[in-house]
Tab-separated table of C-alpha atoms in Angstrom:
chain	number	residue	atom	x	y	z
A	20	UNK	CA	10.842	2.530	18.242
A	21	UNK	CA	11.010	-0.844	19.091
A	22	UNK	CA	11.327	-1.997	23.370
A	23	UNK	CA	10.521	-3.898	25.648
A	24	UNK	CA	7.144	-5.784	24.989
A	25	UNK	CA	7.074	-4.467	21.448
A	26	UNK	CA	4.775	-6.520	19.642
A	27	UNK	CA	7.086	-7.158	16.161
A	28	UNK	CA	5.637	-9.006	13.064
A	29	UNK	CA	8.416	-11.313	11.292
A	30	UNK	CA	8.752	-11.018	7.820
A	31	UNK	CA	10.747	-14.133	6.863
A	32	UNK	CA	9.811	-18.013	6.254
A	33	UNK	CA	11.667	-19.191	9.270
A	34	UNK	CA	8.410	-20.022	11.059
A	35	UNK	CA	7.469	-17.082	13.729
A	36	UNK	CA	5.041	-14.935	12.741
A	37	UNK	CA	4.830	-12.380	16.179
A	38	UNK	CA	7.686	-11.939	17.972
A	39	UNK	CA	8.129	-9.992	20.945
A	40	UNK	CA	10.716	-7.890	21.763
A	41	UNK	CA	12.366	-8.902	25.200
A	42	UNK	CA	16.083	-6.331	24.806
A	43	UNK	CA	17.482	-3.937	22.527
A	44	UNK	CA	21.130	-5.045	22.153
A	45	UNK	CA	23.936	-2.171	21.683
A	46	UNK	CA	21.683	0.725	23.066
A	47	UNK	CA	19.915	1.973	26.002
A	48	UNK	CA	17.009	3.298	23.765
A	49	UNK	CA	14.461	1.903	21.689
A	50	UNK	CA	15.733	-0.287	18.591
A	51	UNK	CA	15.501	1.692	14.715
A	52	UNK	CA	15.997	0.345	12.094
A	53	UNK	CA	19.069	-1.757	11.579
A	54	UNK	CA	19.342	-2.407	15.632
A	55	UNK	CA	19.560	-5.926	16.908
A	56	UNK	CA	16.580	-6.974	19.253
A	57	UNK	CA	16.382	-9.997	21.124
A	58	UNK	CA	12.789	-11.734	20.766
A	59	UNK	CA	10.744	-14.352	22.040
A	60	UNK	CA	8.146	-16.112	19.564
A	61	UNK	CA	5.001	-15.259	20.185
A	62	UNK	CA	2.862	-16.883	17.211
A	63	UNK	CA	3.509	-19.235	14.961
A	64	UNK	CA	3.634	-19.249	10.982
A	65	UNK	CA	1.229	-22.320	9.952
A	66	UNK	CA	2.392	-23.693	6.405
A	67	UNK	CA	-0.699	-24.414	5.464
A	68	UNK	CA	-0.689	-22.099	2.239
A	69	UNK	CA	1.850	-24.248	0.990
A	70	UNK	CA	1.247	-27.538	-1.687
A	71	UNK	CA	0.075	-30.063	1.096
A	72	UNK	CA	-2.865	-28.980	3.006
A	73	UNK	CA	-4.286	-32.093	4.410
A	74	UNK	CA	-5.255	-32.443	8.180
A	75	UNK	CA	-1.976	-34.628	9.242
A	76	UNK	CA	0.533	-32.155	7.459
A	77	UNK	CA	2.890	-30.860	10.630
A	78	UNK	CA	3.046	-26.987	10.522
A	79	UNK	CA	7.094	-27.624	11.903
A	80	UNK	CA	8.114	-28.631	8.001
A	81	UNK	CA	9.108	-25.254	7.345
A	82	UNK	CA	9.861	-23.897	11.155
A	83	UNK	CA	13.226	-23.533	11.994
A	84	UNK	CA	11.795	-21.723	15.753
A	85	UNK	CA	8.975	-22.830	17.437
A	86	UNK	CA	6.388	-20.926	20.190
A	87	UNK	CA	8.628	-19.516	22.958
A	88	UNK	CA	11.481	-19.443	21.506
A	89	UNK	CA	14.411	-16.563	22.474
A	90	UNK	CA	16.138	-15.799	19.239
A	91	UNK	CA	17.981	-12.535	17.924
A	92	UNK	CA	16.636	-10.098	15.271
A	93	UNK	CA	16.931	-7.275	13.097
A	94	UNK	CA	14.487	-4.435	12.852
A	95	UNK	CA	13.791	-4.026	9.127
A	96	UNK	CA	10.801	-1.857	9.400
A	97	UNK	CA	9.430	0.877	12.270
A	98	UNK	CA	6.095	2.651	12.575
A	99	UNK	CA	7.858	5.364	14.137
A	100	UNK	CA	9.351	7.864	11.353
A	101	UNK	CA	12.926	7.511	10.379
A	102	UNK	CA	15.116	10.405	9.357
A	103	UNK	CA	17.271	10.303	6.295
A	104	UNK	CA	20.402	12.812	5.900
A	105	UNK	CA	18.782	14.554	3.203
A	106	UNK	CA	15.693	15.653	5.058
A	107	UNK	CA	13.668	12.871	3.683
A	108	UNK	CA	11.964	11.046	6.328
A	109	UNK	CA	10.479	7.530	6.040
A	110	UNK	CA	7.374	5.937	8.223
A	111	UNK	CA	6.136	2.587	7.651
A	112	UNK	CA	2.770	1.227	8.547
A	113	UNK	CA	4.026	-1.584	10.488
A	114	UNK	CA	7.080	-2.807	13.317
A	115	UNK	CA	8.876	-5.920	10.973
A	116	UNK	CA	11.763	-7.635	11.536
A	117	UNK	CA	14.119	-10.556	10.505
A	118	UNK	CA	15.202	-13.350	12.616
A	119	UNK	CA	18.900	-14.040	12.971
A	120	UNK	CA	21.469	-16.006	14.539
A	121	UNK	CA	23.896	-14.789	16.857
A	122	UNK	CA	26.527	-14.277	14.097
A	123	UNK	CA	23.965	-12.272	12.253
A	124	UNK	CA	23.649	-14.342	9.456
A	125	UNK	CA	19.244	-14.418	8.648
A	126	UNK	CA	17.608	-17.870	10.188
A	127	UNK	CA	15.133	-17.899	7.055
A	128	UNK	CA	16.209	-18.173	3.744
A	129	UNK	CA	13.420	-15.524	2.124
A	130	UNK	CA	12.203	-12.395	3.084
A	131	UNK	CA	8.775	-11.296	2.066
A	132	UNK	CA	7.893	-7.471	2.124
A	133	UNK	CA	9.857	-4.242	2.214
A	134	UNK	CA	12.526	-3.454	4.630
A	135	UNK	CA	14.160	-0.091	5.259
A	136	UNK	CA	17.006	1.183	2.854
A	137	UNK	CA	19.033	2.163	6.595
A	138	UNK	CA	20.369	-1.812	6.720
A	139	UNK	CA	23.048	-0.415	4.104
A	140	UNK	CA	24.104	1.420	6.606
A	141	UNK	CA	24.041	0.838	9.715
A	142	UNK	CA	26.033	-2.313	10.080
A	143	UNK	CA	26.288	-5.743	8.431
A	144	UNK	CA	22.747	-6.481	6.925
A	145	UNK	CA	23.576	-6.800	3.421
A	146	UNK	CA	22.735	-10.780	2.728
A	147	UNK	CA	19.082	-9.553	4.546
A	148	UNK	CA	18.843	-6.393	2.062
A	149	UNK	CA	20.108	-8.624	-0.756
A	150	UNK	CA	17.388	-11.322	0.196
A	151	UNK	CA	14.506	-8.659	0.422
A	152	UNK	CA	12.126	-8.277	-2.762
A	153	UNK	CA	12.479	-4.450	-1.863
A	154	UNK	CA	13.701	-1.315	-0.201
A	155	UNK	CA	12.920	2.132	0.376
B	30	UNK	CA	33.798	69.027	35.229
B	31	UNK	CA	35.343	67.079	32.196
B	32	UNK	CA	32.558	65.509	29.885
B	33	UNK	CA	32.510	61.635	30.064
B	34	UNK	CA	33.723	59.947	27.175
B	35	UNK	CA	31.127	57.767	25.806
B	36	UNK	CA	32.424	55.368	22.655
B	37	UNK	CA	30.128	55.632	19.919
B	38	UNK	CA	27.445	52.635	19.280
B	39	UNK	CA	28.304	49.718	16.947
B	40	UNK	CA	26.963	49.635	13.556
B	41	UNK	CA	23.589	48.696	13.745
B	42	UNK	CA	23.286	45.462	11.839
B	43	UNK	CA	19.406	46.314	11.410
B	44	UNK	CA	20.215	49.437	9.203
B	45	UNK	CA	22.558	47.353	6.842
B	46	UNK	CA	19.659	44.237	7.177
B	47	UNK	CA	16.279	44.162	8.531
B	48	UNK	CA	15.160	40.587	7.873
B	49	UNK	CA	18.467	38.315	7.548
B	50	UNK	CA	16.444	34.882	7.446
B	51	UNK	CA	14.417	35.699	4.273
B	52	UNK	CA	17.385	37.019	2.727
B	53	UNK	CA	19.161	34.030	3.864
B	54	UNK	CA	16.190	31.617	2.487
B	55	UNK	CA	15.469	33.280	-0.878
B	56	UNK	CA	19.419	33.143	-1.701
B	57	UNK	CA	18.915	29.139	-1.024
B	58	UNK	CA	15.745	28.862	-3.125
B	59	UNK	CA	17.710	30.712	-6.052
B	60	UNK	CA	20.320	28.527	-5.470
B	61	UNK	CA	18.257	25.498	-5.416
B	62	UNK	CA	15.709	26.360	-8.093
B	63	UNK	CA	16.912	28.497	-10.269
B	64	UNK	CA	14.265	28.177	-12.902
B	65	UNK	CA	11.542	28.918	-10.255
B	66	UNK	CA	9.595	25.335	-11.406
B	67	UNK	CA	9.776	24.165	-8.411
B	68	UNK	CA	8.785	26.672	-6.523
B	69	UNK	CA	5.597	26.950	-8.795
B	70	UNK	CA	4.925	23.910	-8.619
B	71	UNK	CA	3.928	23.998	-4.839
B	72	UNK	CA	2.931	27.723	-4.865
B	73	UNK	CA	-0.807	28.756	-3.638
B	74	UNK	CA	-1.220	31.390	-6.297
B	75	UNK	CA	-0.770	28.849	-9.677
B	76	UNK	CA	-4.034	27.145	-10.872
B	77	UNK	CA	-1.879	24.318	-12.097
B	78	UNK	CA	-0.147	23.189	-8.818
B	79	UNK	CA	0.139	20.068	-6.808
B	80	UNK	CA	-2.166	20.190	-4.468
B	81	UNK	CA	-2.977	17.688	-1.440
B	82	UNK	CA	-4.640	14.406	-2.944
B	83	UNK	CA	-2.818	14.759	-6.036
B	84	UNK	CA	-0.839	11.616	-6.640
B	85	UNK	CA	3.169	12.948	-7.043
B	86	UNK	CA	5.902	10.787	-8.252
B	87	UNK	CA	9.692	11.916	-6.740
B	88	UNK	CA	12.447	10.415	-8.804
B	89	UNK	CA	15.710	10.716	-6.754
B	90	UNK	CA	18.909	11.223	-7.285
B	91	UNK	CA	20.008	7.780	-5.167
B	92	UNK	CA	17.158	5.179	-5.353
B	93	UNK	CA	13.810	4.556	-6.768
B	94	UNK	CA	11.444	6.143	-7.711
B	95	UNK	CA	8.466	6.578	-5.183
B	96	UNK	CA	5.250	7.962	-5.567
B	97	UNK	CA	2.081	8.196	-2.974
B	98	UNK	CA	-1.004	10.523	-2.472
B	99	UNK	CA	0.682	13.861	-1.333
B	100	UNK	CA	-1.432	14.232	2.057
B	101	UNK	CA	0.125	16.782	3.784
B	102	UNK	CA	2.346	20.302	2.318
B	103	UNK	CA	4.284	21.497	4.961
B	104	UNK	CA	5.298	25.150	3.798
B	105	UNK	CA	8.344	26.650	5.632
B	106	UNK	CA	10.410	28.247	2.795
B	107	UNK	CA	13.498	26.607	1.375
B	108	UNK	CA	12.576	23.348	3.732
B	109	UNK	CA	9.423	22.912	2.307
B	110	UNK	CA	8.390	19.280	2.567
B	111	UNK	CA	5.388	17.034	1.083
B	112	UNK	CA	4.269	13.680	2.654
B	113	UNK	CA	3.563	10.948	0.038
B	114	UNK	CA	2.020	8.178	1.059
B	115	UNK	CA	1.907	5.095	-1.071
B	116	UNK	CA	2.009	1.191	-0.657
B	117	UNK	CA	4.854	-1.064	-1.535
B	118	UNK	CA	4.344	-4.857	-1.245
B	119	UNK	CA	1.239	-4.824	0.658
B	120	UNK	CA	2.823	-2.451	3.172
B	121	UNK	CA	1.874	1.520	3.761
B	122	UNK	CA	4.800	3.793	3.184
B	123	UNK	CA	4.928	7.424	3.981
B	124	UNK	CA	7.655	9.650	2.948
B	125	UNK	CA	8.519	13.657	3.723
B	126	UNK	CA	10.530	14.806	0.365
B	127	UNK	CA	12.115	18.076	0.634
B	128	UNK	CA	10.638	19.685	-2.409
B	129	UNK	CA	14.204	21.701	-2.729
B	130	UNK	CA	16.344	18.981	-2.033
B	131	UNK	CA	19.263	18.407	-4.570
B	132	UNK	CA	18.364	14.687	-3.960
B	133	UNK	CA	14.684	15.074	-5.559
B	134	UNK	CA	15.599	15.044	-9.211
B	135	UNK	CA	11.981	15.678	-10.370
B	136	UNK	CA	8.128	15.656	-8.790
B	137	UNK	CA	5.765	14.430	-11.515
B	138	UNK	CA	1.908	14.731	-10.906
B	139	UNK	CA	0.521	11.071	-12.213
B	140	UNK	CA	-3.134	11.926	-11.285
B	141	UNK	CA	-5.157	14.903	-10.092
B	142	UNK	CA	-7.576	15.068	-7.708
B	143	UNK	CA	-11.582	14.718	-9.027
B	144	UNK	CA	-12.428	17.701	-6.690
B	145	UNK	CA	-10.381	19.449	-4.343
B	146	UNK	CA	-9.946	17.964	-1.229
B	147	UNK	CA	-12.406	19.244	1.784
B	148	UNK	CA	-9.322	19.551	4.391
B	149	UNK	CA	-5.674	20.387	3.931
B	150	UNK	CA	-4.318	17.665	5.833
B	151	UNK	CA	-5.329	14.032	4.953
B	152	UNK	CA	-4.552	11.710	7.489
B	153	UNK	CA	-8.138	10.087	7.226
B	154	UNK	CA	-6.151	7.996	4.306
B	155	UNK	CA	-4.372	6.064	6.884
B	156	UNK	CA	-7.893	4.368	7.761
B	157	UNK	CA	-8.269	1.345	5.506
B	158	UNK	CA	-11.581	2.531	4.731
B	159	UNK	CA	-10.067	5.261	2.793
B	160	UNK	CA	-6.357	3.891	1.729
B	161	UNK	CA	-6.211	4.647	-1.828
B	162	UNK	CA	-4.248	1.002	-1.411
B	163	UNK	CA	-1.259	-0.034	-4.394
B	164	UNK	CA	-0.830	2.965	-6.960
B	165	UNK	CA	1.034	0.894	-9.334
B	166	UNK	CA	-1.768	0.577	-12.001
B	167	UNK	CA	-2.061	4.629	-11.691
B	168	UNK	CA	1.589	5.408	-12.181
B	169	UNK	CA	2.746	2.156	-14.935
B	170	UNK	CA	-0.564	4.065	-16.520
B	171	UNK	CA	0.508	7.213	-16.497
B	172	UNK	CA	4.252	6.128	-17.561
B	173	UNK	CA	2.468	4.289	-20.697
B	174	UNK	CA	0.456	7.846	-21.809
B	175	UNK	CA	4.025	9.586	-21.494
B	176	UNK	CA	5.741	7.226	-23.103
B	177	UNK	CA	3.509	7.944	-26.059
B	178	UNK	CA	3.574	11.195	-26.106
B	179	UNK	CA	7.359	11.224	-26.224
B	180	UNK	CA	6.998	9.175	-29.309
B	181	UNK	CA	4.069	10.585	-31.043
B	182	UNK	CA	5.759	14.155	-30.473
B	183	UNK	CA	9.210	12.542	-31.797
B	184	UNK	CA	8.434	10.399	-34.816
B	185	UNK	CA	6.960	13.673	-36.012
């Protein structure tokens, strides 16, 4: 259940880390999985895990979006419990989502953690589902 | 004085059925379990059931397998459900099976509970304090033991 001033954490290397959800696009409730969100970057990613880590190395090597930045996105994950057709229903411990471009197409080019299995579904996520180590 | 005609009543549908909705739910739990394993397998009475803190393992019919510390048995019949909760790349998961549902192909028990669990619904787990955290190890363990067992059984 993803609105306004939602607090989302973004799961791919495009360089935000928090995001902040500012509109759900498409739907005048909160965003579920699979629903486009429009964001502004909170926090950054810093790089520093990566092979250089001295002092001068600039963290905006591996950004593509920097602090304050308004940028579309996918929800991937929700807190709040999603219903499956079957009666299963599936909760994660977390609000993530993925970064895209106004075509749709991911800004990042990996995705790190599970996303929901409902981005088969509902609409045209499949190069984020295919890019995701896992889904459930 | 002519008598007034009264029609007679309609036929009761409480002499022909007294309870419809059990009726209704045992004819879906025959149809959905016919073996009764199922059914045992969640039932208060059997010393051998799955019981809250267990750690269960649903293979379904479309998708992986996932398996999580049952926390929660939510008994209402035929739509009896179980909460799993387990953790998938570093992230919690929780997940409501219906234990009847054609789409659960089988619920394994990997691992028993040490003693039986002091409450019957085990949300404390959420806590990280008491997250019982990636059950991997548990389960690729518990798919090695049956994996022998299939073979020791077989080459015999």
């Amino acid at each position: 259940m993803i609105q306004l001033k939602t607090m989302v954490n973004c799961i791919d290397n495009s360089g935000a880390a928090i995001v902040e959800c500012i509109q759900v696009l498409r739907a005048k409730r909160p965003a579920k999985i699979g629903d486009r969100i429009v964001v502004v970057v909170q926090k950054q990613r810093n790089f520093g895990a990566e092979a250089s880590k001295h002092a001068g190395s600039s963290v905006s090597a591996g950004n593509k979006v920097r602090r304050g930045d308004i940028r579309h996105a996918v929800v991937v994950r929700t807190a709040k419990e999603y219903q499956r057709p079957d009666g299963s229903v599936v909760k994660f411990d977390d609000n993530a989502c993925v970064l895209v471009n106004k075509a749709g197409e991911p800004i990042g080019t990996r995705v790190s953690g599970i996303v929901g299995a409902e981005l088969r579904k509902r609409g045209i996520w499949g190069k984020i589902l295919s890019l995701a180590p896992m889904h459930i | 004085l002519q008598p007034i005609k009264v029609p007679p009543p309609p036929p009761s549908a409480r002499a022909v059925c007294k309870e419809p909705l059990k009726v209704v739910d045992a004819a879906q739990i025959a149809l959905l379990d016919p073996s009764g394993a199922r059914t045992r397998l969640f039932s208060k009475t059997n010393p051998d059931a799955a019981k809250v803190g267990d750690i269960l393992l649903v293979r379904q019919k479309s998708g992986e397998p996932f398996a999580g510390v049952c926390i929660n048995i939510r008994r209402r019949g035929v739509e009896t459900g179980i909460l799993l909760r387990g953790q998938l790349t570093r992230v919690g998961v929780e997940m409501w099976f219906k234990v009847y549902s054609p789409n659960v192909e089988a619920i394994e028990v990997v691992q028993r509970r040490r003693k039986r669990a002091r409450r019957a619904r085990l949300y404390y787990m959420r806590t990280p304090k008491h997250d019982p955290g990636n059950l991997e190890g548990v389960v690729r363990q518990y798919m090695r033991q049956r994996a022998m067992l299939g073979k020791g059984g077989g080459s015999k």
